[in-house]
Amino acid sequence: MQALQELRDRMAELSDLGAVQMLAGWDQLVMMPADGASSRAHQLGTLARLAHERSTGAEMGEWLEQIDAQAAGLDELDRDLVRVARRDWERARRVPDELAVERARAEADGQESWQLARASDDFAAFAPALERNVELARAYGECVAQDGESRYEGLLSDFDFGLRTQELRRVFSALARELPPLAAEASVVLPPRTLEVPVAAQQAAVAGTLRRLGVDDASWRVDVSTHPFTAWVGTGDSRVTTRYSDGDVESLLSSLHEYGHALYERQVDTALDRTNLGTGTSMSIHESQSKLWENHVARSPAFAEVLAAELGAGGFTVPAAHLHATLVGVEPSLVRVSADPLTYPLHIVVRFELELAMIEGDLAVADLPAAWREQMRRLLGVEVPSDALGCLQDVHWGAGAFGYFPSYALGCLIAAQLWEAMEAELGPREDELRRGEVAPIQRWLGEHVHRFGRRLDTTALVEHASGRPLEIEPFLRYVAPLAGG
Amino acid sequence: MQALQELRDRMAELSDLGAVQMLAGWDQLVMMPADGASSRAHQLGTLARLAHERSTGAEMGEWLEQIDAQAAGLDELDRDLVRVARRDWERARRVPDELAVERARAEADGQESWQLARASDDFAAFAPALERNVELARAYGECVAQDGESRYEGLLSDFDFGLRTQELRRVFSALARELPPLAAEASVVLPPRTLEVPVAAQQAAVAGTLRRLGVDDASWRVDVSTHPFTAWVGTGDSRVTTRYSDGDVESLLSSLHEYGHALYERQVDTALDRTNLGTGTSMSIHESQSKLWENHVARSPAFAEVLAAELGAGGFTVPAAHLHATLVGVEPSLVRVSADPLTYPLHIVVRFELELAMIEGDLAVADLPAAWREQMRRLLGVEVPSDALGCLQDVHWGAGAFGYFPSYALGCLIAAQLWEAMEAELGPREDELRRGEVAPIQRWLGEHVHRFGRRLDTTALVEHASGRPLEIEPFLRYVAPLAGG
């Protein structure tokens, strides 16, 4: 079928362009000399424009129509390929070029404005750029929403296709009810501890730990960047970054977190290579994979023995129990990215409620700082001393990314749910984790989650892998021991 | 004029795509994990195909026609831009899309195959990939040749527009006649010396020397790769590589060599940024810039004092005269990249004659190793003990680059000719080089060579900068002292 081949060729091309964008982005943050920034902006702009043109071309509509006429002859994989291609094409076509251009500009301006405003703790300086991004996000959400979806649901579907606001309200209000009392108990039972680990020992431990998980020079890179991230540049080319500072052991957690993202992409069925189905399915599933390795492996008492041994090999001696306590200590705090595993989702609930209100028109940008303080007081019991440590701490809204934050909390919940499903099948992981044996975990995730790529959306994948709809109970059971439960 | 703006936009897009291709190529050789090779081949294939499509589109022909109708209104720069755009467009239109894609893929595969074959000294393992590249190069050369050009001239014109095989035969046969007797004398007068410089001292000296030439972290990278090369990824993003081994001081020469390439691209007139004129004009001019810094700076007795001082700062003491003798010592040898400055062009004559024969169908790939041995015996008087030290030593043919080698020897000749023209204008450089002062050299090159970008082709540029057509005499005068002359 000629049209199907044309469609597959286009998908392969878009997959290659995506990989090159990922490479150029990785290089910008890890390797590029600073003065290359302006050329790189041009290059990334050109790649994005080309990818947009090639993914919205009218010829795609013709191919899809021709394929429709012969749809009965498609095998299961091609049916999924065509289904997702149509969905992506129709969504992209609903966005007028001018809106896409204006959004891109507002997002670039917003990030710049945010950076300056945060540095000078000056929300008023950021407010106009944020207002513009809210306005354009509302317009965009209205464009892509369909079948009675709200404009917020339109935005959500860019990151997690099919998620419903009502479902988020249900889950997040349950978290808002259950977590604060647990946090209060946990901060007494397991208060945070600091551990001054020299950077050299952290580097040795990160390298040694990742090596145990299969990270080899033949198909991985491990580098340093300002903010940890993962790039999947190709089959057999996974790149994670971390960062080091003497004052903490964040590198141990963040390297396992990024490993989880990378492993997901590596274990997608190779039959989906260079198709539109060959990547992770959604932000929340991606985040579930990173959180699974961060929360359920790196933060487990058993794996603390491995981490302590690797630190020891790097010349720093610490008892495993002490290291574990450092990695899980609970204290309600101001900053999302350094939050403990128990209170972390509450930071997301704050953001979800506020961004939903901004998009629905119930919260004016000017009122955001006060609303943020109020929410932090209510959910985390902390007083916000400045907007820099408050509503200016994250880049997302300035970069126009509304509907992105929920995936961080959903990732925590899904990770816990998958972990329970896996242990129900394989038995408790404790003994094996103590010896650093993770191959059965890798295999189970590959089989039940990773291999599907984009063939299953978030909700369907969670049900398929765990046999149950999304629930908060597994996460509550995961954090209960931190609160002495 | 709308059509001119469209053309300029397209040129900017192609310039961005070219930069991204350069980045992906750099990454492949410097950063990429080995298992990423097959994905990278796809990515490079897609970029090449997109660049080919966008540079051959029928719309370009329409723009060029519309611009023609109003050509009187163009300023000088736009006239050059349109002239070169038409030339490139017409050449590219002659190449079928499938051939362009197949070549890109065969070149990536060939590089990978070459790397393995060289490591195991196994020519037979490389032969199929080489055969495929010869076959595709012949097809390609036939496509682009015009006005009675041979297919080899078609290939040449990709690297040096307007070069003729007959001109190469004239120049190279003169070198084949003049150089062997000089080499015989020189290897007695100035035999090679070895100098065991620890890698750490070489690294310090390379870093220190490049710093004196203006290489800073803000807009340069200096890395290590199997084969030294240069990538210009953007304005303010120049990347050179070198390699180190304890047994020699090649790194001092190769880093200055690559610096010459990078400086050329950096000093192209900024008014040509993101146009089709904004890069070096040809391989032979490019090579003249690298050879100028390698032969006339790094190998001068005066600059040896700077290099000796930098080695000293790296903890290795050597008298400047001894270092200089090491850098210029003459001995016919096996390997091009480590050849002395006198016999170097003979290595190119070997390659020119063999690649010409392969492209013209007079030499089968299977016969290459024997033919290589025979040529080396004839021109350099050496016996080749293995293919790894013979016809497997260079990546070029495996990467499909036929017609490229001549530029290396032309570069030596042009460098000598430019150096004489520069000294005629500025006076001898000796005293300033002894103090490491190179700013007048950088300025002279910027003014007389670099700034033109592609506005002048090889022959015209040599005449413009030196006031004379291409000659071999300046090079013979440069090497005469090595033979005691």
XYZ file of C-alpha atoms in Angstrom, chain A:
485
model
C 0.000 0.000 0.000
C 1.725 3.105 -1.308
C 0.062 5.586 1.075
C 1.028 3.524 4.115
C 4.646 3.437 2.963
C 4.609 7.206 2.433
C 3.204 7.669 5.907
C 5.806 5.343 7.421
C 8.607 7.180 5.598
C 7.349 10.496 6.930
C 7.175 9.083 10.450
C 10.771 7.845 10.110
C 11.847 11.285 8.952
C 10.078 12.986 11.862
C 11.633 10.501 14.259
C 15.100 11.329 12.892
C 14.405 15.064 13.127
C 13.254 14.591 16.701
C 16.467 12.746 17.523
C 18.552 15.519 15.973
C 16.631 18.146 17.947
C 17.340 16.125 21.052
C 21.036 15.950 20.163
C 21.265 19.696 19.495
C 19.480 20.385 22.777
C 21.765 18.013 24.690
C 24.848 19.574 23.113
C 23.616 23.068 23.995
C 23.359 22.173 27.671
C 26.379 19.895 27.977
C 29.031 20.711 25.367
C 28.414 23.952 23.485
C 30.678 26.960 24.136
C 28.568 29.856 25.452
C 29.078 32.039 22.378
C 27.396 29.408 20.229
C 23.995 30.276 21.761
C 22.700 32.564 19.060
C 23.598 30.202 16.200
C 22.066 27.327 18.132
C 18.813 29.249 18.581
C 18.631 29.655 14.796
C 19.412 25.980 14.253
C 16.796 24.783 16.740
C 14.264 27.207 15.265
C 14.870 25.847 11.786
C 14.601 22.220 12.954
C 11.351 22.974 14.801
C 9.876 24.753 11.787
C 10.820 21.927 9.448
C 9.370 19.320 11.816
C 6.155 21.348 12.103
C 5.844 21.704 8.321
C 6.484 18.035 7.693
C 4.040 16.888 10.386
C 1.146 19.098 9.274
C 1.433 18.878 5.473
C -1.795 18.378 3.513
C -0.261 15.296 1.880
C -0.538 13.517 5.241
C -4.316 14.000 5.081
C -4.388 12.416 1.641
C -2.344 9.418 2.751
C -4.603 8.930 5.768
C -7.684 9.041 3.580
C -6.260 6.499 1.154
C -5.275 4.244 4.024
C -8.784 4.536 5.495
C -10.203 3.094 2.318
C -8.139 -0.062 2.843
C -8.015 -0.106 6.631
C -9.230 -3.694 6.843
C -5.918 -4.897 5.447
C -3.775 -3.339 8.184
C -2.087 -5.420 10.842
C -2.386 -4.416 14.473
C 0.807 -2.391 14.590
C -0.033 -0.406 11.476
C -3.527 0.244 12.807
C -1.977 1.850 15.880
C 0.543 3.735 13.768
C -2.228 5.171 11.588
C -4.514 5.901 14.559
C -1.849 7.911 16.390
C -0.666 9.599 13.184
C -4.199 10.795 12.474
C -4.627 12.038 16.027
C -1.337 13.965 15.982
C -1.990 15.392 12.534
C -5.518 16.544 13.368
C -4.367 18.145 16.611
C -1.507 19.961 14.920
C -3.717 21.137 12.054
C -6.149 22.788 14.489
C -3.499 25.302 15.549
C -3.257 28.333 13.250
C 0.327 29.097 12.189
C 0.124 32.599 13.697
C -0.849 31.203 17.083
C 2.009 28.697 16.965
C 4.458 31.482 16.079
C 3.108 33.819 18.754
C 3.295 31.092 21.362
C 6.873 30.255 20.468
C 7.784 33.923 20.785
C 5.902 34.388 24.071
C 7.545 31.266 25.468
C 11.027 32.498 24.591
C 10.262 35.957 26.011
C 8.654 34.408 29.069
C 11.690 32.285 29.891
C 13.965 35.277 29.613
C 11.688 37.470 31.692
C 11.351 34.697 34.287
C 15.100 34.320 34.610
C 15.568 38.032 35.326
C 12.538 38.255 37.599
C 13.594 35.278 39.671
C 17.125 36.618 40.050
C 15.771 39.937 41.353
C 12.747 38.445 43.168
C 10.476 40.783 41.211
C 7.171 39.147 40.309
C 5.736 42.370 38.886
C 8.465 42.374 36.242
C 7.400 38.879 35.185
C 3.632 39.400 35.326
C 3.149 40.818 31.778
C 5.047 37.920 30.167
C 3.117 35.434 32.288
C -0.210 37.083 31.393
C 0.664 36.789 27.722
C 1.504 33.111 28.126
C -1.729 32.431 30.013
C -3.718 34.186 27.317
C -2.038 32.239 24.497
C -2.279 28.954 26.388
C -6.023 29.521 26.775
C -6.334 30.186 23.043
C -4.233 27.125 22.268
C -6.168 24.903 24.670
C -9.423 25.966 23.009
C -7.986 25.107 19.568
C -6.939 21.591 20.418
C -9.717 20.642 22.859
C -12.376 18.414 21.309
C -15.418 16.290 22.194
C -16.491 18.515 25.045
C -13.034 18.839 26.566
C -12.235 21.989 28.497
C -9.410 24.197 27.335
C -7.307 22.960 30.272
C -7.873 19.428 29.078
C -6.717 20.535 25.647
C -3.462 21.667 27.248
C -3.137 18.501 29.338
C -3.481 16.331 26.263
C -0.191 17.654 24.853
C 1.571 15.921 27.715
C -0.870 13.133 28.663
C -3.403 12.304 26.013
C -6.841 11.522 27.421
C -6.371 12.817 30.971
C -9.441 14.444 32.485
C -9.524 17.411 34.856
C -12.109 15.662 36.972
C -9.789 12.671 37.439
C -6.968 14.991 38.497
C -9.269 16.741 40.972
C -10.251 13.391 42.469
C -6.668 12.177 42.849
C -5.133 15.456 43.959
C -7.835 16.292 46.500
C -7.256 12.867 48.050
C -3.523 13.648 48.264
C -4.288 17.059 49.749
C -6.314 15.315 52.462
C -4.053 12.350 53.213
C -0.505 13.676 52.917
C -0.335 16.706 55.249
C -0.994 14.725 58.459
C 1.503 12.044 57.330
C 4.054 14.787 56.635
C 3.614 16.177 60.120
C 4.286 12.772 61.676
C 7.149 11.910 59.318
C 9.014 15.112 59.988
C 9.271 13.977 63.617
C 9.994 10.288 62.936
C 12.411 10.827 60.050
C 13.652 14.408 60.048
C 16.068 15.397 57.276
C 19.762 14.814 57.770
C 22.623 16.313 55.886
C 25.580 14.289 54.695
C 28.685 16.045 53.415
C 29.969 13.739 50.686
C 32.959 14.963 48.677
C 32.163 15.348 44.981
C 34.828 12.817 43.980
C 33.178 10.107 46.087
C 29.763 10.955 44.613
C 31.198 10.708 41.107
C 32.680 7.308 41.859
C 29.423 6.114 43.426
C 27.281 7.381 40.537
C 29.570 5.711 37.994
C 29.736 2.469 39.956
C 25.997 2.314 40.614
C 25.032 3.051 37.036
C 27.504 0.405 35.863
C 25.662 -2.162 38.005
C 22.441 -1.169 36.212
C 23.955 -1.834 32.803
C 25.220 1.636 31.914
C 28.248 0.915 29.720
C 30.390 3.091 27.476
C 29.171 1.333 24.351
C 25.694 2.799 24.458
C 25.497 5.400 27.214
C 26.951 8.755 28.144
C 26.932 10.193 31.652
C 27.733 13.916 31.796
C 27.290 16.945 33.991
C 24.855 19.805 33.343
C 23.287 22.643 35.324
C 19.993 20.754 35.571
C 19.939 16.955 35.255
C 18.140 15.622 32.179
C 18.045 12.712 29.768
C 18.424 12.630 25.998
C 17.609 9.576 23.877
C 19.542 10.285 20.738
C 19.084 6.899 19.118
C 18.940 3.176 19.622
C 22.000 2.414 21.696
C 22.666 6.081 22.411
C 21.257 7.107 25.796
C 22.605 10.157 27.579
C 21.911 11.090 31.162
C 23.305 14.037 33.057
C 23.622 14.797 36.731
C 25.169 17.506 38.869
C 27.363 17.462 41.920
C 27.743 19.643 44.962
C 29.632 18.932 48.151
C 26.702 19.714 50.398
C 24.269 16.927 49.462
C 23.781 13.543 47.821
C 21.297 14.698 45.178
C 23.519 13.158 42.500
C 22.721 9.634 43.747
C 18.988 10.248 43.423
C 19.061 12.283 40.228
C 21.266 9.832 38.352
C 18.879 6.983 39.167
C 15.949 9.237 38.231
C 17.415 10.018 34.812
C 18.355 6.372 34.385
C 14.660 5.524 34.678
C 13.785 7.904 31.830
C 16.539 6.474 29.660
C 15.688 2.833 30.356
C 12.068 3.469 29.309
C 13.123 4.723 25.884
C 15.694 1.949 25.481
C 13.166 -0.810 26.091
C 10.506 0.328 23.644
C 9.864 -2.520 21.185
C 12.454 -2.265 18.406
C 9.658 -2.919 15.891
C 8.538 0.635 16.686
C 11.945 2.211 15.871
C 11.629 5.259 13.641
C 7.835 5.235 13.778
C 5.532 7.664 15.586
C 5.000 4.969 18.235
C 8.652 4.454 19.155
C 8.933 6.746 22.191
C 7.491 7.005 25.678
C 3.734 7.519 25.668
C 3.268 10.449 28.049
C 4.931 12.700 30.579
C 3.279 10.970 33.530
C 4.367 7.488 32.429
C 7.856 8.856 31.769
C 7.909 10.377 35.205
C 6.654 7.124 36.715
C 9.734 5.409 35.277
C 12.149 7.964 36.700
C 10.350 8.040 40.044
C 10.319 4.250 40.233
C 14.127 4.155 40.185
C 14.440 7.221 42.385
C 11.821 6.368 45.031
C 11.578 2.597 45.007
C 15.182 1.668 44.217
C 17.504 4.510 45.259
C 15.456 5.357 48.353
C 14.918 1.765 49.523
C 16.732 0.614 52.698
C 18.025 -2.417 50.753
C 19.600 -0.478 47.876
C 21.136 1.965 50.374
C 23.602 -0.867 51.055
C 24.673 -0.828 47.417
C 24.957 2.953 47.369
C 26.916 2.959 50.631
C 29.291 0.331 49.222
C 29.824 2.391 46.073
C 30.510 5.511 48.145
C 32.934 3.389 50.145
C 34.729 2.359 46.967
C 34.955 6.091 46.259
C 36.685 6.650 49.596
C 33.719 7.854 51.682
C 32.467 5.620 54.481
C 28.873 5.878 55.680
C 26.591 3.254 57.278
C 23.797 2.227 54.903
C 21.129 3.112 57.457
C 22.503 6.615 57.826
C 22.652 7.062 54.068
C 19.081 5.790 53.714
C 17.830 8.182 56.385
C 19.510 11.021 54.479
C 17.796 10.019 51.249
C 14.292 9.833 52.708
C 14.224 12.383 55.547
C 10.936 14.327 55.535
C 10.374 18.040 56.065
C 7.788 20.275 54.428
C 9.788 22.832 52.505
C 9.573 25.612 49.938
C 11.213 24.194 46.828
C 9.752 21.442 44.635
C 12.948 20.063 43.105
C 14.562 19.375 46.478
C 11.401 18.150 48.234
C 11.360 14.846 50.102
C 9.451 11.879 48.597
C 6.429 12.309 50.861
C 5.698 16.014 50.473
C 6.750 16.205 46.804
C 3.235 15.597 45.389
C 1.837 18.400 47.545
C 4.039 20.864 45.649
C 2.310 19.634 42.499
C -1.177 19.956 43.987
C -0.386 23.616 44.695
C 0.616 24.164 41.077
C -2.277 22.194 39.612
C -4.908 24.172 41.452
C -3.308 27.498 40.586
C -2.708 26.804 36.903
C -6.189 25.380 36.480
C -7.639 28.547 38.030
C -5.505 30.770 35.761
C -6.524 28.883 32.623
C -10.204 28.797 33.620
C -10.106 32.514 34.376
C -10.706 32.179 38.117
C -7.320 33.565 39.143
C -5.735 36.745 37.815
C -1.968 36.692 37.297
C -1.617 39.639 39.671
C -3.151 37.534 42.443
C -0.836 34.549 41.922
C 1.790 35.370 44.585
C -0.813 35.692 47.337
C -2.662 32.580 46.189
C 0.657 30.663 46.149
C 1.440 31.701 49.734
C -2.010 30.673 50.815
C -1.779 27.256 49.183
C 1.683 26.571 50.621
C 0.410 27.467 54.063
C -2.621 25.228 53.673
C -0.948 22.172 52.142
C 2.626 22.283 53.444
C 2.306 24.503 56.456
C 5.191 26.731 55.397
C 5.450 30.506 55.092
C 6.815 31.667 51.742
C 9.396 34.387 52.389
C 9.818 35.559 48.779
C 8.412 34.967 45.316
C 11.822 33.696 44.211
C 11.258 30.818 46.657
C 7.569 30.861 45.805
C 5.731 31.162 42.522
C 8.907 32.193 40.629
C 10.834 28.993 41.398
C 9.894 26.993 38.279
C 10.374 27.921 34.627
C 7.309 26.023 33.341
C 4.624 28.728 33.271
C 7.014 31.306 31.890
C 7.754 28.811 29.127
C 4.028 28.381 28.417
C 3.911 24.818 29.779
C 0.485 24.669 31.451
C -0.796 21.160 32.102
C 2.720 19.771 32.550
C 3.016 19.843 36.357
C 0.400 17.144 37.075
C 2.612 14.512 35.419
C 5.180 14.901 38.217
C 2.701 13.797 40.891
C 1.020 11.220 38.689
C 4.496 9.804 38.110
C 4.921 9.242 41.870
C 1.543 7.514 42.111
C 1.984 5.349 39.021
C 5.492 4.340 40.110
C 4.111 3.070 43.428
C 1.263 1.257 41.715
C 3.597 -0.429 39.218
C 6.041 -1.357 41.960
C 3.281 -3.134 43.914
C 2.068 -4.927 40.800
C 5.631 -6.035 40.056
C 6.257 -7.281 43.600
C 2.926 -9.097 43.539
C 4.191 -10.993 40.535
C 7.901 -11.352 41.279
C 7.869 -11.294 45.054
C 9.531 -8.687 47.297
C 12.596 -7.113 45.715
C 14.394 -6.467 48.975
C 16.945 -9.294 48.968
C 17.893 -8.775 45.362
C 18.128 -5.000 45.714
C 20.481 -5.477 48.641
C 22.787 -7.323 46.235
C 22.227 -4.764 43.501
C 20.367 -7.218 41.274
C 17.896 -5.340 39.118
C 17.633 -7.460 35.970
C 14.169 -8.858 36.914
C 12.925 -5.286 37.498
C 14.272 -4.159 34.128
C 12.643 -7.147 32.431
C 9.292 -6.676 34.161
C 9.166 -3.006 33.194
C 10.190 -3.804 29.636
C 7.462 -6.404 29.337
C 4.607 -4.578 31.093
C 5.329 -0.901 30.394
C 8.189 0.015 28.082
C 7.709 -2.119 25.024
C 4.357 -0.546 24.107
C 5.806 2.858 23.250
C 2.864 5.080 22.299
C 0.547 2.183 21.473
C -1.195 2.564 24.843
C -2.053 5.919 26.428
C -1.465 6.662 30.106
C -4.700 5.328 31.579
C -4.820 2.200 29.430
C -1.167 1.443 30.154
C -1.614 1.756 33.929
C -4.583 -0.598 33.811
C -2.780 -3.021 31.535
C 0.369 -3.141 33.643
C -1.207 -3.164 37.129
C -4.630 -4.630 36.452
C -6.258 -1.642 38.151
C -7.175 1.973 37.390
C -4.992 4.737 38.782
C -5.081 4.732 42.588
C -3.423 6.708 45.378
C -3.284 3.861 47.893
C -0.032 2.289 46.656
C 1.712 5.634 47.069
C 0.240 6.068 50.557
C 1.505 2.607 51.451
C 4.926 3.561 50.067
C 5.232 6.671 52.249
C 3.608 5.158 55.373
C 6.935 3.820 56.760
C 8.408 7.306 56.510
C 5.724 8.424 58.929
C 6.413 5.492 61.237
C 3.508 3.486 59.782
